[in-house]
Coordinates of N, CA and C in Angstrom, one line a residue:
Chain I
D1 N -32.0 -78.7 15.8 CA -32.5 -78.4 17.1 C -33.8 -77.5 16.9
G2 N -34.8 -77.8 17.7 CA -36.0 -77.0 17.7 C -35.9 -75.8 18.5
G3 N -36.5 -74.7 18.0 CA -36.4 -73.5 18.8 C -37.0 -72.3 18.1
I4 N -36.7 -71.1 18.6 CA -37.2 -69.9 18.0 C -36.0 -69.0 17.8
T5 N -35.8 -68.5 16.6 CA -34.6 -67.7 16.2 C -35.0 -66.3 15.9
Q6 N -34.3 -65.4 16.5 CA -34.4 -64.0 16.1 C -33.1 -63.5 15.5
S7 N -33.3 -62.7 14.5 CA -32.0 -62.1 13.9 C -32.3 -60.7 13.3
P8 N -31.3 -59.9 13.4 CA -30.0 -60.1 14.0 C -30.1 -59.9 15.5
K9 N -29.0 -60.1 16.2 CA -28.9 -59.9 17.6 C -28.8 -58.4 17.9
Y10 N -28.0 -57.7 17.1 CA -27.9 -56.3 17.3 C -28.2 -55.6 15.9
L11 N -28.9 -54.5 16.0 CA -29.3 -53.8 14.8 C -29.2 -52.3 15.0
F12 N -28.5 -51.6 14.0 CA -28.4 -50.1 14.1 C -29.1 -49.5 12.9
R13 N -29.9 -48.5 13.1 CA -30.6 -47.9 12.0 C -30.6 -46.4 12.2
K14 N -30.7 -45.6 11.1 CA -30.8 -44.2 11.2 C -32.3 -43.8 11.4
E15 N -32.4 -42.7 12.1 CA -33.8 -42.3 12.3 C -34.5 -42.0 11.0
G16 N -35.8 -42.4 11.0 CA -36.6 -42.2 9.8 C -36.6 -43.4 8.9
Q17 N -35.8 -44.4 9.1 CA -35.8 -45.7 8.3 C -36.7 -46.7 9.0
N18 N -37.4 -47.4 8.1 CA -38.1 -48.6 8.6 C -37.1 -49.8 8.7
V19 N -37.4 -50.7 9.7 CA -36.5 -51.8 9.9 C -37.4 -53.0 10.2
T20 N -37.0 -54.2 9.7 CA -37.8 -55.4 9.9 C -36.9 -56.4 10.7
L21 N -37.5 -56.9 11.8 CA -36.9 -57.8 12.7 C -37.5 -59.2 12.4
S22 N -36.6 -60.2 12.3 CA -37.0 -61.5 11.9 C -37.3 -62.4 13.1
C23 N -38.3 -63.3 13.0 CA -38.6 -64.2 14.0 C -39.1 -65.5 13.4
E24 N -38.3 -66.6 13.6 CA -38.7 -67.9 13.0 C -38.7 -69.0 14.0
Q25 N -39.7 -69.8 14.0 CA -39.8 -71.0 14.9 C -40.1 -72.3 14.2
N26 N -39.4 -73.3 14.6 CA -39.7 -74.7 14.1 C -40.3 -75.6 15.1
L27 N -41.0 -75.0 16.0 CA -41.7 -75.8 17.1 C -43.1 -76.2 16.8
N28 N -43.6 -75.8 15.6 CA -44.9 -76.0 15.1 C -46.0 -75.4 16.0
H29 N -45.6 -74.2 16.6 CA -46.5 -73.5 17.5 C -47.4 -72.6 16.7
D30 N -48.7 -72.5 17.2 CA -49.7 -71.7 16.5 C -49.6 -70.2 16.9
A31 N -49.3 -70.0 18.2 CA -49.3 -68.6 18.7 C -47.9 -68.0 18.7
M32 N -47.8 -66.8 18.3 CA -46.5 -66.0 18.3 C -46.8 -64.6 18.8
Y33 N -45.7 -64.1 19.4 CA -45.8 -62.8 20.1 C -44.6 -61.9 19.8
W34 N -44.8 -60.6 19.9 CA -43.7 -59.7 19.9 C -43.9 -58.8 21.1
Y35 N -42.7 -58.7 21.9 CA -42.7 -57.8 23.1 C -41.5 -56.8 22.9
R36 N -41.7 -55.7 23.6 CA -40.7 -54.7 23.7 C -40.3 -54.6 25.1
Q37 N -38.9 -54.5 25.4 CA -38.4 -54.3 26.7 C -37.4 -53.2 26.7
D38 N -37.7 -52.2 27.6 CA -36.8 -51.1 27.8 C -36.0 -51.3 29.0
P39 N -34.8 -50.7 29.1 CA -33.9 -51.0 30.2 C -34.6 -50.9 31.6
G40 N -34.5 -52.0 32.4 CA -35.1 -52.0 33.7 C -36.6 -52.1 33.7
Q41 N -37.1 -52.4 32.5 CA -38.6 -52.4 32.4 C -39.1 -53.8 32.2
G42 N -40.4 -54.0 32.3 CA -41.0 -55.2 32.0 C -41.2 -55.4 30.5
L43 N -42.0 -56.4 30.1 CA -42.3 -56.8 28.7 C -43.6 -56.2 28.3
R44 N -43.6 -55.4 27.3 CA -44.9 -54.9 26.8 C -45.3 -55.5 25.5
L45 N -46.5 -55.9 25.3 CA -46.9 -56.7 24.1 C -47.2 -55.7 23.0
I46 N -46.6 -56.0 21.8 CA -46.7 -55.2 20.7 C -47.8 -55.8 19.8
Y47 N -47.6 -57.0 19.3 CA -48.6 -57.7 18.5 C -48.6 -59.2 18.9
Y48 N -49.7 -59.9 18.6 CA -49.7 -61.3 18.8 C -50.6 -62.0 17.7
S49 N -50.3 -63.2 17.4 CA -51.0 -63.9 16.4 C -51.3 -65.4 16.9
Q50 N -52.5 -65.8 16.7 CA -52.9 -67.1 17.1 C -53.0 -68.1 16.0
I51 N -53.0 -67.6 14.8 CA -53.1 -68.4 13.6 C -52.6 -67.7 12.4
V52 N -52.2 -68.5 11.4 CA -51.7 -67.9 10.2 C -52.7 -66.9 9.6
N53 N -52.2 -65.8 9.0 CA -53.0 -64.8 8.3 C -53.9 -64.0 9.3
D54 N -53.6 -64.1 10.6 CA -54.4 -63.4 11.5 C -53.5 -62.9 12.7
F55 N -53.7 -61.6 13.1 CA -52.9 -61.1 14.2 C -53.7 -60.0 14.9
Q56 N -53.4 -59.7 16.1 CA -54.1 -58.7 16.9 C -53.1 -57.7 17.5
K57 N -53.5 -56.5 17.7 CA -52.7 -55.5 18.3 C -52.6 -55.8 19.8
G58 N -51.4 -55.5 20.3 CA -51.2 -55.6 21.8 C -51.4 -54.2 22.4
D59 N -50.6 -54.0 23.4 CA -50.8 -52.7 24.2 C -50.1 -51.5 23.6
I60 N -49.0 -51.8 22.8 CA -48.2 -50.7 22.2 C -48.0 -50.9 20.8
A61 N -49.0 -51.1 20.0 CA -48.9 -51.4 18.5 C -48.6 -50.2 17.7
E62 N -48.8 -49.0 18.1 CA -48.6 -47.8 17.3 C -47.1 -47.7 16.8
G63 N -46.9 -47.6 15.5 CA -45.6 -47.4 15.0 C -45.0 -48.8 14.6
Y64 N -45.7 -49.9 14.7 CA -45.2 -51.2 14.4 C -46.2 -51.9 13.4
S65 N -45.7 -52.8 12.6 CA -46.6 -53.6 11.8 C -46.0 -55.1 11.8
V66 N -46.9 -56.0 11.5 CA -46.5 -57.4 11.5 C -47.2 -58.1 10.3
S67 N -46.7 -59.3 10.0 CA -47.4 -60.2 9.1 C -47.3 -61.6 9.6
R68 N -48.2 -62.5 9.2 CA -48.1 -63.9 9.6 C -48.6 -64.7 8.3
E69 N -47.7 -64.7 7.3 CA -48.0 -65.5 6.1 C -47.7 -66.9 6.2
K70 N -46.8 -67.3 7.1 CA -46.4 -68.7 7.3 C -46.5 -69.0 8.8
K71 N -46.8 -70.2 9.2 CA -46.9 -70.6 10.6 C -45.5 -70.3 11.3
E72 N -44.4 -70.5 10.6 CA -43.1 -70.5 11.2 C -42.6 -69.1 11.4
S73 N -43.2 -68.1 10.7 CA -42.5 -66.8 10.7 C -43.5 -65.7 11.1
F74 N -42.9 -64.7 11.9 CA -43.8 -63.6 12.4 C -42.9 -62.3 12.4
P75 N -42.5 -61.8 11.3 CA -41.6 -60.6 11.3 C -42.3 -59.3 11.8
L76 N -41.5 -58.5 12.4 CA -42.0 -57.2 13.0 C -41.3 -56.1 12.3
T77 N -42.0 -55.1 11.7 CA -41.5 -53.9 11.1 C -41.6 -52.8 12.1
V78 N -40.5 -52.1 12.4 CA -40.5 -50.9 13.2 C -40.5 -49.8 12.2
T79 N -41.6 -49.0 12.1 CA -41.7 -48.0 11.1 C -41.2 -46.6 11.7
S80 N -41.0 -45.7 10.8 CA -40.5 -44.4 11.1 C -41.5 -43.6 12.0
A81 N -42.8 -44.2 12.1 CA -43.8 -43.5 12.9 C -43.6 -43.9 14.4
Q82 N -42.7 -44.8 14.7 CA -42.5 -45.2 16.1 C -41.5 -44.1 16.7
K83 N -42.0 -43.4 17.7 CA -41.3 -42.2 18.2 C -40.0 -42.6 18.9
N84 N -40.0 -43.7 19.6 CA -38.8 -44.0 20.4 C -38.5 -45.5 20.2
P85 N -37.9 -45.9 19.1 CA -37.8 -47.3 18.7 C -36.6 -48.0 19.4
T86 N -35.7 -47.3 19.9 CA -34.5 -48.0 20.5 C -35.0 -48.8 21.7
A87 N -34.8 -50.1 21.7 CA -35.2 -51.0 22.7 C -34.7 -52.4 22.4
F88 N -35.0 -53.3 23.3 CA -34.8 -54.8 23.2 C -36.1 -55.4 22.8
Y89 N -36.1 -56.1 21.6 CA -37.3 -56.7 21.1 C -37.2 -58.2 21.3
L90 N -38.3 -58.8 21.8 CA -38.3 -60.2 22.1 C -39.5 -60.8 21.3
C91 N -39.2 -61.9 20.7 CA -40.3 -62.7 20.0 C -40.5 -64.0 20.8
A92 N -41.7 -64.5 20.9 CA -42.0 -65.7 21.6 C -43.1 -66.5 20.8
S93 N -43.1 -67.8 21.2 CA -44.1 -68.6 20.6 C -44.6 -69.6 21.6
S94 N -45.9 -70.1 21.4 CA -46.4 -71.1 22.3 C -47.3 -72.0 21.5
I95 N -47.6 -73.2 22.0 CA -48.5 -74.2 21.3 C -49.8 -73.5 21.0
Q96 N -50.3 -72.9 22.0 CA -51.6 -72.1 21.9 C -51.5 -71.1 23.1
G97 N -52.4 -70.2 23.1 CA -52.4 -69.0 23.9 C -52.2 -69.3 25.4
Y98 N -52.6 -70.5 25.9 CA -52.6 -70.7 27.3 C -51.4 -71.5 27.8
A99 N -50.5 -71.8 26.8 CA -49.4 -72.7 27.2 C -48.1 -71.8 27.4
E100 N -47.1 -72.5 27.9 CA -45.8 -71.8 28.2 C -45.3 -71.2 26.9
A101 N -44.6 -70.0 27.0 CA -44.0 -69.3 25.9 C -42.5 -69.6 25.8
F102 N -42.0 -69.8 24.6 CA -40.6 -69.9 24.4 C -40.1 -68.7 23.7
F103 N -39.0 -68.1 24.2 CA -38.5 -66.9 23.7 C -37.3 -67.0 22.8
G104 N -37.2 -66.2 21.9 CA -35.9 -66.1 21.1 C -34.9 -65.3 21.9
Q105 N -33.7 -65.2 21.4 CA -32.6 -64.5 22.1 C -32.8 -63.0 22.1
G106 N -33.7 -62.5 21.3 CA -33.9 -61.0 21.3 C -33.1 -60.3 20.3
T107 N -33.6 -59.1 19.9 CA -32.8 -58.2 19.0 C -32.7 -56.8 19.7
R108 N -31.5 -56.3 19.8 CA -31.3 -55.0 20.4 C -31.2 -54.0 19.3
L109 N -32.2 -53.2 19.2 CA -32.3 -52.2 18.1 C -31.9 -50.8 18.6
T110 N -31.0 -50.2 17.9 CA -30.6 -48.9 18.3 C -30.8 -48.0 17.1
V111 N -31.6 -46.9 17.3 CA -31.8 -46.0 16.2 C -31.1 -44.6 16.6
V112 N -30.3 -44.2 15.6 CA -29.5 -43.0 15.9 C -29.8 -41.9 14.9
Chain G
G1 N -56.7 -51.0 30.2 CA -56.9 -52.4 30.0 C -56.6 -53.3 31.2
Q2 N -56.8 -54.6 31.1 CA -56.4 -55.4 32.2 C -54.9 -55.4 32.4
Q3 N -54.6 -55.5 33.7 CA -53.1 -55.4 34.0 C -52.8 -56.4 35.1
V4 N -51.6 -56.8 35.1 CA -51.1 -57.7 36.1 C -50.0 -56.9 36.8
M5 N -50.2 -56.6 38.1 CA -49.2 -55.8 38.8 C -48.3 -56.7 39.6
Q6 N -47.0 -56.3 39.7 CA -46.1 -57.1 40.4 C -45.3 -56.3 41.4
I7 N -45.1 -56.8 42.6 CA -44.3 -56.1 43.6 C -43.4 -57.0 44.4
P8 N -42.2 -56.6 44.8 CA -41.7 -55.2 44.6 C -41.0 -55.1 43.3
Q9 N -40.6 -53.9 42.9 CA -39.9 -53.7 41.6 C -38.5 -54.2 41.7
Y10 N -37.9 -54.0 42.9 CA -36.5 -54.4 43.1 C -36.4 -55.0 44.5
Q11 N -35.5 -56.0 44.6 CA -35.3 -56.6 45.9 C -33.8 -57.0 46.0
H12 N -33.1 -56.5 47.0 CA -31.7 -56.8 47.3 C -31.7 -57.7 48.5
V13 N -31.1 -58.8 48.5 CA -31.1 -59.7 49.6 C -29.7 -60.2 49.8
Q14 N -29.4 -60.5 51.1 CA -28.1 -61.2 51.4 C -28.2 -62.6 51.0
E15 N -27.1 -63.2 50.4 CA -27.1 -64.6 50.1 C -27.5 -65.4 51.2
G16 N -28.4 -66.3 51.0 CA -28.9 -67.2 52.1 C -30.3 -66.7 52.6
E17 N -30.6 -65.5 52.4 CA -31.9 -65.0 52.8 C -33.0 -65.5 51.9
D18 N -34.2 -65.4 52.3 CA -35.4 -65.7 51.5 C -35.8 -64.5 50.6
F19 N -36.6 -64.8 49.6 CA -37.1 -63.8 48.7 C -38.5 -64.2 48.2
T20 N -39.3 -63.1 48.1 CA -40.7 -63.4 47.7 C -41.1 -62.2 46.7
T21 N -41.8 -62.6 45.6 CA -42.3 -61.6 44.7 C -43.8 -61.9 44.6
Y22 N -44.6 -60.9 44.4 CA -46.1 -61.0 44.4 C -46.7 -60.5 43.1
C23 N -47.7 -61.1 42.7 CA -48.4 -60.7 41.4 C -49.8 -60.6 41.7
N24 N -50.4 -59.4 41.3 CA -51.8 -59.2 41.7 C -52.6 -58.7 40.4
S25 N -53.9 -59.1 40.4 CA -54.7 -58.7 39.3 C -56.1 -58.3 39.9
S26 N -56.7 -57.3 39.2 CA -58.1 -56.9 39.7 C -59.1 -57.8 39.2
T27 N -58.8 -58.7 38.2 CA -59.8 -59.6 37.7 C -59.3 -61.1 37.9
T28 N -60.2 -62.0 37.8 CA -59.8 -63.4 37.9 C -59.0 -63.9 36.7
L29 N -57.9 -64.6 37.1 CA -57.0 -65.0 36.0 C -57.3 -66.5 35.7
S30 N -57.2 -66.8 34.4 CA -57.4 -68.2 34.0 C -56.2 -69.1 34.4
N31 N -55.0 -68.4 34.4 CA -53.8 -69.1 34.7 C -52.8 -68.1 35.1
I32 N -51.7 -68.6 35.7 CA -50.5 -67.7 36.0 C -49.3 -68.4 35.6
Q33 N -48.4 -67.8 34.9 CA -47.1 -68.4 34.6 C -46.0 -67.5 35.2
W34 N -44.9 -68.2 35.5 CA -43.7 -67.5 36.0 C -42.5 -67.7 35.1
Y35 N -41.7 -66.6 34.9 CA -40.6 -66.7 34.1 C -39.4 -66.0 34.8
K36 N -38.2 -66.4 34.4 CA -37.0 -65.8 35.0 C -36.1 -65.3 33.8
Q37 N -35.6 -64.1 33.9 CA -34.8 -63.5 32.9 C -33.4 -63.2 33.6
R38 N -32.4 -63.9 33.1 CA -31.1 -63.5 33.6 C -30.6 -62.2 33.0
P39 N -29.7 -61.5 33.7 CA -29.2 -60.2 33.1 C -28.6 -60.5 31.7
G40 N -29.1 -59.7 30.7 CA -28.7 -59.8 29.3 C -29.3 -60.9 28.6
G41 N -30.2 -61.7 29.2 CA -30.8 -62.8 28.5 C -32.3 -62.6 28.2
H42 N -32.9 -63.7 27.9 CA -34.3 -63.7 27.5 C -35.1 -64.5 28.6
P43 N -36.4 -64.2 28.7 CA -37.2 -64.9 29.7 C -37.3 -66.4 29.5
V44 N -37.2 -67.1 30.5 CA -37.3 -68.6 30.5 C -38.4 -69.0 31.4
F45 N -39.3 -69.9 30.8 CA -40.5 -70.4 31.6 C -40.0 -71.2 32.8
L46 N -40.7 -70.9 33.9 CA -40.5 -71.7 35.1 C -41.6 -72.7 35.4
I47 N -42.8 -72.1 35.4 CA -44.0 -73.0 35.8 C -45.3 -72.3 35.4
Q48 N -46.3 -73.1 35.4 CA -47.7 -72.6 35.2 C -48.6 -73.1 36.3
L49 N -49.5 -72.3 36.8 CA -50.5 -72.7 37.8 C -51.9 -72.4 37.2
V50 N -52.8 -73.3 37.4 CA -54.1 -73.1 36.8 C -55.3 -73.2 37.8
K51 N -55.0 -73.9 38.9 CA -56.1 -74.2 39.9 C -56.1 -73.3 41.0
S52 N -57.3 -73.0 41.5 CA -57.4 -72.1 42.7 C -56.7 -72.8 43.9
G53 N -55.8 -71.9 44.6 CA -55.1 -72.4 45.7 C -54.0 -73.4 45.4
E54 N -53.6 -73.5 44.2 CA -52.5 -74.4 43.8 C -51.2 -74.0 44.3
V55 N -50.4 -75.0 44.8 CA -49.0 -74.7 45.3 C -48.1 -75.7 44.6
K56 N -47.1 -75.2 44.0 CA -46.1 -76.1 43.3 C -44.7 -75.7 43.8
K57 N -43.8 -76.7 43.9 CA -42.4 -76.5 44.3 C -41.5 -77.0 43.3
Q58 N -40.4 -76.3 43.2 CA -39.3 -76.7 42.3 C -38.0 -76.4 43.2
K59 N -37.5 -77.4 43.8 CA -36.3 -77.3 44.7 C -36.6 -76.2 45.7
R60 N -35.8 -75.1 45.6 CA -36.0 -74.0 46.6 C -37.1 -73.0 46.2
L61 N -37.7 -73.2 45.1 CA -38.8 -72.3 44.7 C -40.2 -72.8 45.0
T62 N -41.0 -72.0 45.5 CA -42.4 -72.3 45.8 C -43.3 -71.3 45.2
F63 N -44.3 -71.8 44.4 CA -45.2 -71.0 43.6 C -46.6 -71.3 44.2
Q64 N -47.4 -70.2 44.4 CA -48.7 -70.3 44.9 C -49.7 -69.5 44.0
F65 N -50.9 -70.0 43.8 CA -51.9 -69.3 43.1 C -53.1 -69.1 44.1
G66 N -53.5 -67.9 44.3 CA -54.5 -67.6 45.3 C -55.9 -68.3 45.1
E67 N -56.6 -68.3 46.2 CA -57.9 -69.0 46.2 C -58.8 -68.3 45.2
A68 N -58.8 -67.0 45.1 CA -59.7 -66.3 44.2 C -59.1 -66.2 42.8
K69 N -57.9 -66.7 42.6 CA -57.2 -66.7 41.3 C -57.0 -65.3 40.8
K70 N -56.7 -64.4 41.8 CA -56.4 -63.0 41.5 C -55.0 -62.6 41.9
N71 N -54.3 -63.5 42.5 CA -52.9 -63.2 42.9 C -52.1 -64.5 43.0
S72 N -50.8 -64.2 43.0 CA -49.8 -65.4 43.0 C -48.5 -64.9 43.6
S73 N -47.8 -65.8 44.1 CA -46.5 -65.5 44.6 C -45.4 -66.5 44.3
L74 N -44.2 -66.0 44.3 CA -43.0 -66.9 44.1 C -42.1 -66.7 45.2
H75 N -41.8 -67.7 45.9 CA -40.9 -67.6 47.1 C -39.6 -68.5 46.9
I76 N -38.5 -67.9 47.1 CA -37.2 -68.6 47.0 C -36.6 -68.7 48.4
T77 N -36.3 -69.9 48.8 CA -35.7 -70.1 50.1 C -34.2 -70.2 50.0
A78 N -33.5 -69.5 50.9 CA -32.1 -69.5 51.0 C -31.4 -69.2 49.6
T79 N -31.6 -67.9 49.2 CA -31.1 -67.5 47.9 C -29.7 -67.8 47.7
Q80 N -29.3 -68.0 46.4 CA -28.0 -68.3 45.9 C -27.7 -67.3 44.8
T81 N -26.4 -67.1 44.5 CA -26.0 -66.1 43.5 C -26.6 -66.5 42.1
T82 N -26.9 -67.7 41.9 CA -27.5 -68.2 40.7 C -28.9 -67.7 40.5
D83 N -29.5 -67.2 41.6 CA -30.9 -66.8 41.6 C -31.1 -65.4 41.0
V84 N -29.9 -64.7 40.8 CA -30.0 -63.3 40.3 C -30.7 -63.2 39.0
G85 N -31.5 -62.2 38.8 CA -32.3 -62.0 37.6 C -33.6 -61.3 37.9
T86 N -34.4 -61.2 36.9 CA -35.7 -60.6 37.0 C -36.8 -61.7 36.8
Y87 N -37.7 -61.7 37.8 CA -38.8 -62.7 37.8 C -40.1 -62.0 37.3
F88 N -40.7 -62.6 36.4 CA -41.9 -62.1 35.8 C -43.1 -63.1 36.0
C89 N -44.2 -62.6 36.4 CA -45.4 -63.4 36.3 C -46.1 -63.0 34.9
A90 N -47.0 -63.9 34.4 CA -47.7 -63.6 33.2 C -49.0 -64.4 33.2
S91 N -49.9 -63.8 32.4 CA -51.2 -64.5 32.3 C -51.8 -64.2 31.0
S92 N -52.6 -65.2 30.5 CA -53.3 -65.0 29.2 C -54.6 -64.2 29.4
L93 N -54.9 -64.0 30.7 CA -56.0 -63.1 31.0 C -57.3 -63.6 30.4
G94 N -57.3 -64.9 30.1 CA -58.6 -65.5 29.5 C -58.8 -65.2 28.1
N95 N -58.0 -64.4 27.4 CA -58.2 -64.1 26.0 C -57.1 -64.5 25.1
E96 N -56.2 -65.3 25.6 CA -55.0 -65.8 24.8 C -54.0 -64.6 24.5
K97 N -54.1 -63.5 25.2 CA -53.2 -62.4 25.0 C -52.2 -62.5 26.2
L98 N -51.1 -63.1 26.0 CA -50.1 -63.3 27.1 C -49.5 -62.0 27.6
T99 N -49.9 -61.6 28.8 CA -49.5 -60.3 29.3 C -48.6 -60.5 30.5
F100 N -47.5 -59.8 30.6 CA -46.6 -59.9 31.6 C -46.7 -58.9 32.7
G101 N -46.4 -59.2 33.9 CA -46.2 -58.3 35.0 C -45.0 -57.4 34.8
T102 N -44.8 -56.5 35.7 CA -43.7 -55.5 35.5 C -42.4 -56.1 36.0
G103 N -42.4 -57.2 36.7 CA -41.2 -57.9 37.0 C -40.6 -57.4 38.3
T104 N -39.9 -58.3 39.0 CA -39.1 -58.0 40.2 C -37.6 -58.4 39.9
R105 N -36.8 -57.4 40.0 CA -35.4 -57.6 39.8 C -34.7 -58.0 41.2
L106 N -34.1 -59.2 41.2 CA -33.5 -59.7 42.4 C -32.0 -59.6 42.3
T107 N -31.4 -58.9 43.2 CA -29.9 -58.9 43.3 C -29.5 -59.6 44.6
I108 N -28.4 -60.2 44.6 CA -27.9 -61.0 45.7 C -26.6 -60.3 46.2
I109 N -26.5 -60.1 47.5 CA -25.3 -59.6 48.1 C -24.5 -60.7 48.7
P110 N -23.3 -61.0 48.1 CA -22.6 -62.2 48.6 C -22.2 -62.1 50.1

């Protein structure tokens, strides 16, 4: 089946640890995105990438890092510099920036 | 930076009543997309509008794009319990940076 997969669904980490969230797509999409959603809030853009080996900061990139070494993969690292990392993280992809976005199931990160 | 504002933030309606959410931008939008997120789920694409004044319908849902391409609306006729969720508008804002509105959470009173 074609789609976009995020893993794990739930993730727990201790404060001060870096953690990497996985996002893989087999839709042959060029564009990929990472969003953060807090309870009752909208989606805020963390990073986006339009092509392999290139990515841009979104509105809340501080404390996060990404890589785009392969078209299919766009992992997000939540670093210890992120002051309030507990949130729901959503990865999305689209054929190109103007097309509909397909979302993964999301990863709920809890930092204790 | 550029923002897409959405109102209202919350809407509670009696089942069978109509519902409308509005999306506004201070700048001209190249396109507008609408998504629905069920409670506990992920956003799912509903539709995209690109032309000035465009109107599209999907069963009980009507989507409009303003003449100036700075605003959009989603109207649901005769709401049902299956319409529960948060509705988001989104736009690439002309630079391929897909930005979402703040969303409108719809709850239905049976």
